[in-house]
Amino acid sequence: MNGSALVLGGSIAGLLAAAALSPHVETVTLVEREDLLDPNRRGVPQGTQVHALLGAGQRAMAALLPGIVDDLVTAGGRLVDSPHEVAIYGAQGWAGRVPSEAHVVFMRRPVLETVVRRRVLALPNVRVVTGVVSGLTGGSDRITGATLQGGETLTADLVVDATGRNSKATDWLADFGFPAPATKELRSYVGYATATVRLPDGVFPPGVVGILSHPHPGALRGSAVVPCDNGLYQVAALGMMKADPPKDREGFQAHLEAAPSRLVAEVAAKAEFVEEPTVYKVRGSLRRMWEELPAHPPGFLAIGDAVMSFNPLYGQGMSVAASEARILHDILRENDARAGVADHGLAARAQAAFTPVVDTVFGMVVSTDAHYPGAELEGVTAPDPEAVRFGRALSQLATEDPEVALALKTAGHFFDTAPLRSPGIAEKVAAWLADGRTPAAQDPTVIPPALIETTR
Ligand SMILES: Cc1cc2nc3c(=O)[nH]c(=O)nc-3n(C[C@H](O)[C@H](O)[C@H](O)COP(=O)(O)OP(=O)(O)OC[C@H]3O[C@@H](n4cnc5c(N)ncnc54)[C@H](O)[C@@H]3O)c2cc1C
C-alpha cells in the first residue's frame, strides 16, 4: 500500500471509488461541495426521485463493503424479488413474472446514500474535505491534484472524477493540453415526478408489491408504485420525449391515469401522501468516451455519471458506478505489485476496463430509447433491424415463457446478455418469428398470475 488518491465528488460513485481505493493507498481524500458530515444533507438533486439498486450493484457494493446489503435492509430498505413481485406492463403487455435471483433493494436514495457514506467514512484512511473543485493541477505529462474555489490545492498520485453528469473535467484537462473525449448522446428527454406515500393494506393482489407501467415509444407517459424503506412506498409519474409530469397533485394524478395501465393511478388515489411530488428532468443518456482518448491523462480517471449517465428509467446508474468501482478495485489489486497508484498507465488501464459494462448497459438503453419518435441521436448508431426484431420477439415471448422472462430480467439486472444468446432461447425466438406470433391480448387493468408461483 502506497501513494494517495483524491476523489472529486462524494455521491455514490465517489463513495464507492473511495472504498475501492482505500485498501491500496495510504490516504484517500474525498472532496464534496456539500457537507458530507451534515446528518441533514439533502444529497444530490435527483435524490428525491424513485431509485432502485439492482443485483449487479448489490454484488459490486458487497465486494467493496462486505455486508452492505444487510446494512441497507437494517436501515429499512426493502429487498424484493422484482421479476416476481413487481408487475410490469410494457409495450408487449404484462411481462411474465418468475422467481429469480435478481433481487432489488428499494429505498429512498438519501437513506441508501447515508448507509453507504457511513461505511465509507468509517474507513480509517478516508478523509473528507468540503469544497468546490475548480480545476486540476499538474502538467501535460500527468495530473497531480485539484484546486478548490478559494485557492486551496490538494495533491495526489491519482485523481478520480466522480462529479457526475455535469462534470467540468473536460475543461479542466484542456488547461494542460489534453483533448476532450468524444461524446455520444441519445436525447429522449425524460421527466420524473415522485412522491413518497403510505398505502393501505390490500392495494396489490397477493404476491405483488409494486406495479410499473412503463412508457415506451407508443406511449410517452408511464407510472410506477414501488416499495421504499421503512414501510413507505414511492409513486412516480414518468414521461419521455418531453411528456413531463407536473408536480401539482391534480396534474400528477392525471399523468398517472394516462399511463398504459391505470393501475398505478388507482393505487395512488388510495395513498396518503407523506411528501408532495417533486420533479426532475434529464435530457437522456450521455456517454463520454474517455477510454478512446489518443493519450489518456496519466493520474486522471473518470467514474460513474461522469463517464456515462443513463436514462434513469432503467434504474442502472448506481449499479454501473458500483460495477466500475469494483473493477477499479480489481485493477488496483493487480497493480500493487507494480508501482501502486503512481503507475503511469494505471488510469488508462482502469478507464479502458470500464468499457464493457458501460457499453453493455448503453446498448440496452439505445435498444429502446432510439425508437422514440423524435429521439435525437448524436454519435449513437441506431440498433440494426435484425437486433430490433430479436429484441421485440424476446419481450413478446417473455409475456408467456418463464425461461425467456427470467433470462431477460437476469440480463437487465446483472448487465450480462449471455443468457439471452443461449441456443435454447435462440430456437424459441426463431420459432416465434417463423410462426409470426404475437402476444395474447391482455387487460392492462388486470395483473395476470405469475408464470411460476412460489410458496413464499
Ligand atoms: C430521476 C433519476 C432517477 C434515477 N434512478 C436511479 C435508479 O433507480 N437506480 C440507479 O441505480 N440509478 C438511478 N439514477 C442514477 C443515479 O442517480 C446516478 O447514476 C448515481 O447517483 C451515480 O452518480 P455519480 O455519483 O456519478 O454522480 P452524482 O450522483 O450526480 O454525484 C456527483 C457528486 O459530485 C458533487 N460535485 C459536483 N461537482 C462538484 C465540484 N465541482 N466540487 C465538489 N463536488 C462536486 C455533487 O455535489 C455530487 O455529490 C437516477 C437518476 C435520476 C436523475
Coordinates of C-alpha atoms and ligand atoms in Angstrom, one line a residue:
M1 CA 0.0 0.0 0.0
N2 CA 1.5 3.3 -1.0
G3 CA 0.5 6.7 -2.6
S4 CA -2.5 8.8 -2.3
A5 CA -5.8 9.3 -4.1
L6 CA -8.1 12.2 -4.5
V7 CA -11.8 11.6 -5.3
L8 CA -13.8 14.5 -6.6
G9 CA -17.5 14.2 -5.7
G10 CA -18.9 12.3 -2.7
S11 CA -22.1 10.8 -4.1
I12 CA -22.5 7.1 -4.9
A13 CA -19.7 6.9 -7.5
G14 CA -17.3 8.9 -5.4
L15 CA -18.0 7.0 -2.2
L16 CA -17.6 3.6 -3.9
A17 CA -14.4 4.8 -5.7
A18 CA -13.1 5.7 -2.2
A19 CA -14.0 2.2 -0.9
A20 CA -12.2 0.6 -3.8
L21 CA -9.1 2.8 -3.3
S22 CA -8.9 2.6 0.4
P23 CA -7.1 -0.8 0.7
H24 CA -4.5 0.2 -1.9
V25 CA -3.3 3.6 -0.9
E26 CA -2.2 5.4 2.3
T27 CA -4.8 8.1 2.1
V28 CA -8.0 8.8 0.1
T29 CA -9.3 12.4 0.2
L30 CA -12.9 12.8 -0.8
V31 CA -13.8 16.3 -1.9
E32 CA -17.5 17.2 -2.0
R33 CA -19.1 20.6 -2.4
E34 CA -21.9 19.7 0.1
D35 CA -21.1 18.9 3.7
L36 CA -20.9 15.1 3.8
L37 CA -20.8 15.1 7.6
D38 CA -24.1 17.0 7.9
P39 CA -26.7 14.5 9.0
N40 CA -29.5 16.5 7.3
R41 CA -27.6 16.5 4.0
R42 CA -30.2 16.7 1.2
G43 CA -28.0 14.8 -1.2
V44 CA -27.9 15.0 -5.0
P45 CA -30.8 16.9 -6.7
Q46 CA -32.1 13.7 -8.2
G47 CA -32.2 12.1 -4.7
T48 CA -35.9 12.8 -4.2
Q49 CA -36.8 10.7 -7.2
V50 CA -37.5 6.9 -7.0
H51 CA -34.3 4.9 -7.0
A52 CA -33.7 1.1 -7.1
L53 CA -30.4 -0.8 -6.6
L54 CA -30.1 -3.7 -9.0
G55 CA -28.5 -7.1 -8.4
A56 CA -25.3 -6.0 -10.2
G57 CA -24.9 -3.0 -8.0
Q58 CA -25.5 -5.0 -4.8
R59 CA -22.9 -7.6 -5.7
A60 CA -20.3 -5.0 -6.6
M61 CA -21.0 -2.9 -3.5
A62 CA -20.8 -6.0 -1.3
A63 CA -17.4 -6.9 -2.8
L64 CA -16.1 -3.5 -1.7
L65 CA -18.1 -3.1 1.5
P66 CA -18.9 -6.6 2.8
G67 CA -22.3 -6.8 4.5
I68 CA -23.6 -3.6 2.9
V69 CA -26.8 -5.2 1.6
D70 CA -27.7 -6.3 5.1
D71 CA -26.9 -2.8 6.3
L72 CA -29.3 -1.4 3.7
V73 CA -32.0 -3.8 4.8
T74 CA -31.3 -3.0 8.5
A75 CA -31.8 0.7 7.7
G76 CA -35.2 -0.2 6.4
G77 CA -34.5 -1.0 2.7
R78 CA -36.9 -3.5 1.1
L79 CA -35.3 -6.4 -0.7
V80 CA -37.7 -7.5 -3.4
D81 CA -37.6 -10.3 -6.0
S82 CA -38.5 -7.8 -8.6
P83 CA -39.1 -10.1 -11.6
H84 CA -41.6 -12.0 -9.4
E85 CA -43.1 -9.4 -7.2
V86 CA -43.2 -6.3 -9.4
A87 CA -45.8 -6.4 -12.1
I88 CA -44.6 -4.6 -15.3
Y89 CA -46.9 -3.6 -18.1
G90 CA -44.8 -2.6 -21.2
A91 CA -45.1 -2.3 -24.9
Q92 CA -45.9 -6.1 -25.3
G93 CA -48.2 -6.4 -22.3
W94 CA -47.6 -7.8 -18.8
A95 CA -44.0 -9.2 -18.5
G96 CA -44.2 -12.8 -17.2
R97 CA -43.5 -12.9 -13.5
V98 CA -40.9 -15.5 -12.4
P99 CA -38.9 -16.2 -9.2
S100 CA -35.3 -15.0 -9.7
E101 CA -32.1 -14.1 -8.1
A102 CA -32.5 -10.6 -9.5
H103 CA -33.5 -9.0 -6.2
V104 CA -33.7 -5.3 -6.0
V105 CA -33.1 -3.0 -3.0
F106 CA -35.8 -0.3 -2.9
M107 CA -35.2 2.6 -0.6
R108 CA -35.2 6.4 -0.7
R109 CA -32.0 7.5 -2.3
P110 CA -30.8 9.7 0.6
V111 CA -31.4 6.8 3.1
L112 CA -29.3 4.5 0.8
E113 CA -26.6 7.0 0.5
T114 CA -26.4 7.6 4.2
V115 CA -25.7 3.9 4.8
V116 CA -23.0 3.8 2.1
R117 CA -21.5 7.0 3.4
R118 CA -21.4 5.8 7.0
R119 CA -19.5 2.7 5.9
V120 CA -17.0 4.5 3.6
L121 CA -16.3 7.4 6.0
A122 CA -15.5 4.8 8.7
L123 CA -12.6 3.5 6.7
P124 CA -9.5 4.7 8.6
N125 CA -7.6 6.2 5.7
V126 CA -10.6 8.1 4.1
R127 CA -10.9 11.8 4.9
V128 CA -13.4 14.3 3.7
V129 CA -12.8 17.9 2.5
T130 CA -15.8 20.1 2.0
G131 CA -15.1 22.4 -1.0
V132 CA -16.0 23.1 -4.7
V133 CA -13.4 21.8 -7.1
S134 CA -12.5 24.5 -9.6
G135 CA -9.7 22.8 -11.6
L136 CA -6.9 20.3 -11.8
T137 CA -3.2 20.7 -11.2
G138 CA -0.3 19.1 -13.0
G139 CA 1.1 19.4 -16.5
S140 CA 0.9 17.9 -19.9
D141 CA 2.6 14.7 -18.6
R142 CA 0.5 14.0 -15.5
I143 CA -2.4 15.2 -13.4
T144 CA -1.3 15.7 -9.8
G145 CA -4.2 17.1 -7.9
A146 CA -7.1 19.6 -7.8
T147 CA -7.7 23.2 -6.9
L148 CA -10.7 24.3 -4.8
Q149 CA -12.6 27.6 -5.0
G150 CA -10.8 29.8 -2.5
G151 CA -7.4 28.7 -3.8
E152 CA -6.6 25.6 -1.8
T153 CA -4.7 22.9 -3.7
L154 CA -4.9 19.1 -2.9
T155 CA -2.3 16.8 -4.4
A156 CA -2.4 13.1 -5.0
D157 CA -1.0 10.3 -7.2
L158 CA -4.4 9.5 -8.7
V159 CA -7.3 11.9 -9.2
V160 CA -10.8 10.3 -9.7
D161 CA -13.5 12.5 -11.2
A162 CA -16.9 11.5 -9.7
T163 CA -18.6 14.8 -10.1
G164 CA -21.4 13.4 -12.2
R165 CA -23.2 14.1 -15.4
N166 CA -22.2 17.8 -15.4
S167 CA -18.5 17.1 -14.8
K168 CA -16.2 20.0 -15.8
A169 CA -13.2 17.7 -16.1
T170 CA -13.0 18.2 -19.9
D171 CA -12.5 21.9 -19.4
W172 CA -10.1 21.4 -16.5
L173 CA -7.9 18.9 -18.6
A174 CA -7.9 21.3 -21.5
D175 CA -5.7 23.7 -19.4
F176 CA -2.9 21.1 -19.7
G177 CA -3.5 20.4 -23.4
F178 CA -5.5 17.2 -23.1
P179 CA -8.1 16.9 -25.8
A180 CA -11.8 16.5 -24.9
P181 CA -13.2 13.0 -25.2
A182 CA -15.7 12.4 -27.9
T183 CA -19.3 12.2 -26.7
K184 CA -22.3 10.1 -27.6
E185 CA -25.7 11.4 -26.7
L186 CA -29.2 10.0 -27.0
R187 CA -31.7 12.7 -26.1
S188 CA -35.0 11.1 -25.2
Y189 CA -36.0 13.9 -22.7
V190 CA -37.0 12.1 -19.6
G191 CA -39.3 13.7 -16.9
Y192 CA -39.9 12.4 -13.4
A193 CA -42.2 13.3 -10.6
T194 CA -42.0 11.2 -7.4
A195 CA -44.0 11.3 -4.2
T196 CA -43.4 9.3 -1.0
V197 CA -46.6 7.7 0.2
R198 CA -48.2 5.3 2.7
L199 CA -50.5 2.7 1.3
P200 CA -53.4 0.9 3.0
D201 CA -53.3 -2.9 3.1
G202 CA -54.7 -4.8 0.2
V203 CA -54.0 -2.4 -2.7
F204 CA -52.0 -5.1 -4.5
P205 CA -53.0 -8.6 -5.5
P206 CA -51.3 -11.4 -3.5
G207 CA -47.6 -11.8 -4.3
V208 CA -47.3 -8.4 -5.9
V209 CA -45.6 -5.5 -4.1
G210 CA -45.3 -2.9 -6.8
I211 CA -46.5 -2.0 -10.3
L212 CA -44.7 -0.4 -13.2
S213 CA -46.5 0.8 -16.3
H214 CA -43.5 1.6 -18.5
P215 CA -43.5 4.4 -21.0
H216 CA -42.5 3.1 -24.4
P217 CA -42.3 4.5 -28.0
G218 CA -46.0 4.0 -28.4
A219 CA -47.0 5.6 -25.0
L220 CA -44.9 8.5 -23.7
R221 CA -46.4 8.6 -20.2
G222 CA -45.7 6.0 -17.6
S223 CA -46.2 5.3 -13.9
A224 CA -44.7 3.3 -11.1
V225 CA -45.5 2.4 -7.5
V226 CA -42.8 0.6 -5.6
P227 CA -41.9 0.0 -2.0
C228 CA -39.2 2.0 -0.4
D229 CA -37.8 1.9 3.1
N230 CA -39.4 1.6 6.4
G231 CA -42.8 0.5 5.1
L232 CA -43.2 3.5 2.8
Y233 CA -43.8 3.5 -1.0
Q234 CA -42.9 5.8 -3.8
V235 CA -45.3 6.7 -6.6
A236 CA -43.7 8.1 -9.7
A237 CA -45.1 9.7 -12.8
L238 CA -42.7 9.2 -15.8
G239 CA -42.5 10.9 -19.1
M240 CA -40.5 10.5 -22.3
M241 CA -39.9 13.0 -25.2
K242 CA -40.9 16.0 -23.0
A243 CA -44.1 14.5 -21.8
D244 CA -43.0 15.7 -18.4
P245 CA -45.2 15.0 -15.4
P246 CA -46.3 18.1 -13.4
K247 CA -45.8 18.3 -9.6
D248 CA -49.3 19.7 -8.6
R249 CA -51.3 16.8 -7.2
E250 CA -54.1 17.0 -9.8
G251 CA -51.7 17.1 -12.7
F252 CA -49.6 14.3 -11.2
Q253 CA -52.7 12.1 -10.8
A254 CA -53.8 12.9 -14.4
H255 CA -50.4 11.8 -15.7
L256 CA -50.7 8.5 -13.8
E257 CA -54.1 8.0 -15.3
A258 CA -52.7 8.5 -18.8
A259 CA -50.1 5.6 -18.4
P260 CA -50.7 2.4 -20.5
S261 CA -52.1 0.7 -17.3
R262 CA -54.1 2.9 -15.0
L263 CA -53.5 0.5 -12.0
V264 CA -50.8 2.8 -10.5
A265 CA -53.3 5.7 -10.7
E266 CA -55.8 3.6 -8.8
V267 CA -53.3 2.8 -6.1
A268 CA -52.2 6.5 -5.9
A269 CA -55.8 7.5 -5.4
K270 CA -55.9 5.5 -2.2
A271 CA -52.5 6.7 -0.9
E272 CA -51.7 9.0 2.0
F273 CA -49.0 11.4 0.6
V274 CA -46.2 11.8 3.1
E275 CA -44.4 14.2 0.8
E276 CA -45.7 16.1 -2.2
P277 CA -44.4 15.2 -5.6
T278 CA -41.0 16.7 -6.7
V279 CA -39.9 16.8 -10.3
Y280 CA -36.7 16.3 -12.2
K281 CA -35.8 16.4 -15.8
V282 CA -32.9 14.8 -17.6
R283 CA -32.1 15.1 -21.3
G284 CA -31.4 11.4 -21.8
S285 CA -28.2 9.4 -21.9
L286 CA -24.7 10.9 -22.2
R287 CA -21.5 9.0 -22.8
R288 CA -18.0 10.5 -22.6
M289 CA -15.5 8.3 -24.5
W290 CA -12.6 8.8 -22.0
E291 CA -11.1 5.4 -22.9
E292 CA -10.7 6.4 -26.6
L293 CA -8.5 9.4 -26.0
P294 CA -5.3 9.0 -28.0
A295 CA -3.3 9.8 -24.9
H296 CA -5.1 9.2 -21.6
P297 CA -4.1 11.8 -19.0
P298 CA -1.9 9.9 -16.5
G299 CA -3.1 10.3 -13.0
F300 CA -6.7 11.0 -14.0
L301 CA -9.7 8.7 -14.0
A302 CA -13.4 9.3 -14.6
I303 CA -16.1 7.2 -13.0
G304 CA -19.9 7.0 -12.6
D305 CA -22.1 9.5 -14.3
A306 CA -19.0 11.5 -15.4
V307 CA -18.4 8.6 -17.8
M308 CA -21.9 7.7 -18.7
S309 CA -25.2 8.9 -17.3
F310 CA -28.1 6.8 -18.4
N311 CA -31.8 7.4 -18.9
P312 CA -32.8 6.8 -15.3
L313 CA -36.0 4.9 -16.2
Y314 CA -34.0 1.7 -16.3
G315 CA -32.5 2.1 -12.8
Q316 CA -28.9 1.4 -13.7
G317 CA -26.7 4.4 -12.8
M318 CA -25.8 3.5 -9.3
S319 CA -25.2 -0.2 -10.2
V320 CA -22.9 0.8 -13.1
A321 CA -21.0 3.1 -10.8
A322 CA -20.6 0.3 -8.3
S323 CA -19.5 -2.1 -11.0
E324 CA -16.8 0.3 -12.2
A325 CA -15.6 0.8 -8.6
R326 CA -15.3 -3.0 -8.2
I327 CA -13.3 -3.1 -11.5
L328 CA -11.1 -0.4 -10.2
H329 CA -10.5 -2.4 -7.0
D330 CA -9.5 -5.5 -9.1
I331 CA -7.1 -3.4 -11.2
L332 CA -5.6 -1.9 -8.1
R333 CA -5.0 -5.3 -6.6
E334 CA -3.1 -6.4 -9.7
N335 CA -1.3 -3.1 -9.8
D336 CA 0.0 -3.2 -6.2
A337 CA 2.8 -5.4 -7.5
R338 CA 3.9 -2.7 -9.8
A339 CA 4.1 1.0 -8.8
G340 CA 0.8 1.3 -6.9
V341 CA -1.4 4.3 -7.9
A342 CA 1.6 6.2 -9.1
D343 CA 1.9 3.8 -12.0
H344 CA 1.8 6.0 -15.2
G345 CA -0.5 3.7 -17.1
L346 CA -2.9 2.8 -14.2
A347 CA -5.6 5.3 -15.0
A348 CA -5.7 4.4 -18.7
R349 CA -6.0 0.7 -17.9
A350 CA -8.8 1.3 -15.4
Q351 CA -10.7 3.6 -17.8
A352 CA -10.5 1.0 -20.6
A353 CA -11.6 -1.7 -18.2
F354 CA -14.9 0.1 -17.5
T355 CA -15.8 0.0 -21.2
P356 CA -17.5 -3.5 -21.4
V357 CA -20.0 -2.8 -18.6
V358 CA -20.7 0.7 -19.8
D359 CA -21.2 -0.3 -23.4
T360 CA -23.4 -3.3 -22.4
V361 CA -25.8 -1.0 -20.5
F362 CA -25.7 1.8 -23.0
G363 CA -26.6 -0.8 -25.7
M364 CA -29.6 -1.8 -23.6
V365 CA -30.8 1.8 -23.3
V366 CA -30.2 2.5 -27.0
S367 CA -32.2 -0.6 -28.0
T368 CA -35.3 1.1 -26.6
D369 CA -34.8 4.8 -26.5
A370 CA -33.6 5.1 -30.1
H371 CA -37.1 4.2 -31.2
Y372 CA -38.9 7.1 -29.5
P373 CA -40.3 9.3 -32.3
G374 CA -38.1 12.4 -32.5
A375 CA -35.3 10.9 -30.3
E376 CA -32.1 12.7 -31.1
L377 CA -29.0 10.5 -31.7
E378 CA -25.6 12.2 -31.7
G379 CA -22.7 9.8 -32.3
V380 CA -25.0 6.9 -31.5
T381 CA -25.8 4.2 -34.0
A382 CA -29.4 3.1 -34.1
P383 CA -29.8 -0.6 -33.5
D384 CA -29.8 -2.8 -36.6
P385 CA -33.3 -4.1 -37.7
E386 CA -32.3 -7.8 -37.0
A387 CA -31.4 -6.9 -33.4
V388 CA -34.7 -5.0 -33.1
R389 CA -36.7 -7.9 -34.4
F390 CA -34.9 -10.3 -32.0
G391 CA -35.4 -7.9 -29.0
R392 CA -39.1 -7.4 -29.7
A393 CA -39.7 -11.2 -30.1
L394 CA -37.9 -11.7 -26.7
S395 CA -40.1 -9.2 -25.0
Q396 CA -43.2 -10.8 -26.6
L397 CA -42.1 -14.3 -25.6
A398 CA -41.4 -13.1 -22.1
T399 CA -45.1 -12.5 -21.6
E400 CA -45.7 -16.2 -21.5
D401 CA -42.4 -18.2 -21.4
P402 CA -40.8 -18.4 -18.0
E403 CA -37.3 -19.2 -19.3
V404 CA -37.3 -16.2 -21.5
A405 CA -38.8 -13.9 -18.9
L406 CA -36.1 -14.9 -16.4
A407 CA -33.3 -14.6 -19.0
L408 CA -34.5 -11.1 -20.0
K409 CA -34.6 -9.9 -16.4
T410 CA -31.3 -11.5 -15.4
A411 CA -29.6 -9.7 -18.3
G412 CA -31.1 -6.4 -17.3
H413 CA -30.3 -6.7 -13.6
F414 CA -26.8 -8.2 -13.9
F415 CA -25.6 -6.5 -17.1
D416 CA -25.0 -9.8 -18.8
T417 CA -26.6 -10.6 -22.1
A418 CA -25.1 -14.1 -22.4
P419 CA -28.3 -15.9 -21.1
L420 CA -30.2 -14.3 -23.9
R421 CA -28.0 -15.8 -26.5
S422 CA -28.3 -19.4 -25.3
P423 CA -29.2 -21.9 -28.1
G424 CA -32.5 -22.8 -26.4
I425 CA -33.6 -19.2 -26.3
A426 CA -32.4 -18.6 -29.9
E427 CA -34.5 -21.5 -31.0
K428 CA -37.6 -20.2 -29.2
V429 CA -37.2 -16.8 -30.8
A430 CA -36.7 -18.3 -34.3
A431 CA -39.9 -20.4 -33.9
W432 CA -41.9 -17.4 -32.6
L433 CA -40.8 -15.3 -35.6
A434 CA -41.3 -18.1 -38.1
D435 CA -44.8 -18.6 -36.9
G436 CA -45.5 -14.8 -37.0
R437 CA -46.8 -15.0 -33.4
T438 CA -47.8 -12.0 -31.3
P439 CA -48.6 -12.0 -27.6
A440 CA -52.1 -13.0 -26.4
A441 CA -54.3 -10.0 -25.8
Q442 CA -54.1 -8.8 -22.1
D443 CA -56.2 -6.5 -20.0
P444 CA -53.9 -3.6 -18.8
T445 CA -56.0 -3.3 -15.6
V446 CA -55.7 -6.9 -14.5
I447 CA -52.4 -8.3 -13.3
P448 CA -52.1 -11.9 -14.5
P449 CA -50.9 -14.6 -12.1
A450 CA -47.1 -15.2 -12.1
L451 CA -45.9 -17.7 -14.7
I452 CA -44.2 -19.6 -11.8
E453 CA -45.7 -19.2 -8.3
T454 CA -43.6 -19.7 -5.2
T455 CA -44.5 -20.7 -1.7
R456 CA -43.0 -17.5 -0.2
Ligands
LIG1 C1 -34.5 10.9 -11.8 C2 -33.4 9.9 -11.6 C3 -33.7 8.7 -11.1 C4 -32.7 7.7 -11.0 N1 -33.0 6.5 -10.6 C5 -32.0 5.6 -10.5 C6 -32.3 4.2 -10.0 O1 -33.4 3.8 -9.8 N2 -31.2 3.4 -9.9 C7 -30.0 3.7 -10.1 O2 -29.1 2.9 -10.0 N3 -29.7 5.0 -10.6 C8 -30.6 5.9 -10.7 N4 -30.3 7.1 -11.1 C9 -28.9 7.5 -11.5 C10 -28.1 7.8 -10.2 O3 -28.7 8.9 -9.5 C11 -26.7 8.1 -10.6 O4 -26.2 7.2 -11.6 C12 -25.8 7.9 -9.4 O5 -26.1 9.0 -8.4 C13 -24.3 8.0 -9.6 O6 -23.9 9.2 -9.9 P1 -22.5 9.9 -9.5 O7 -22.1 9.6 -8.1 O8 -21.6 9.5 -10.7 O9 -22.9 11.4 -9.7 P2 -23.9 12.2 -8.8 O10 -24.8 11.3 -8.0 O11 -24.5 13.2 -9.7 O12 -23.0 12.9 -7.8 C14 -22.0 13.9 -8.2 C15 -21.4 14.5 -6.8 O13 -20.4 15.4 -7.1 C16 -20.5 16.6 -6.4 N5 -19.9 17.6 -7.2 C17 -20.2 18.0 -8.4 N6 -19.4 19.0 -8.9 C18 -18.5 19.2 -7.8 C19 -17.5 20.1 -7.7 N7 -17.1 21.0 -8.6 N8 -16.8 20.1 -6.5 C20 -17.1 19.2 -5.5 N9 -18.2 18.4 -5.6 C21 -18.9 18.4 -6.8 C22 -22.1 16.7 -6.3 O14 -22.4 17.5 -5.2 C23 -22.5 15.3 -6.1 O15 -22.5 14.9 -4.7 C24 -31.3 8.1 -11.3 C25 -31.0 9.4 -11.8 C26 -32.0 10.3 -11.9 C27 -31.7 11.6 -12.5

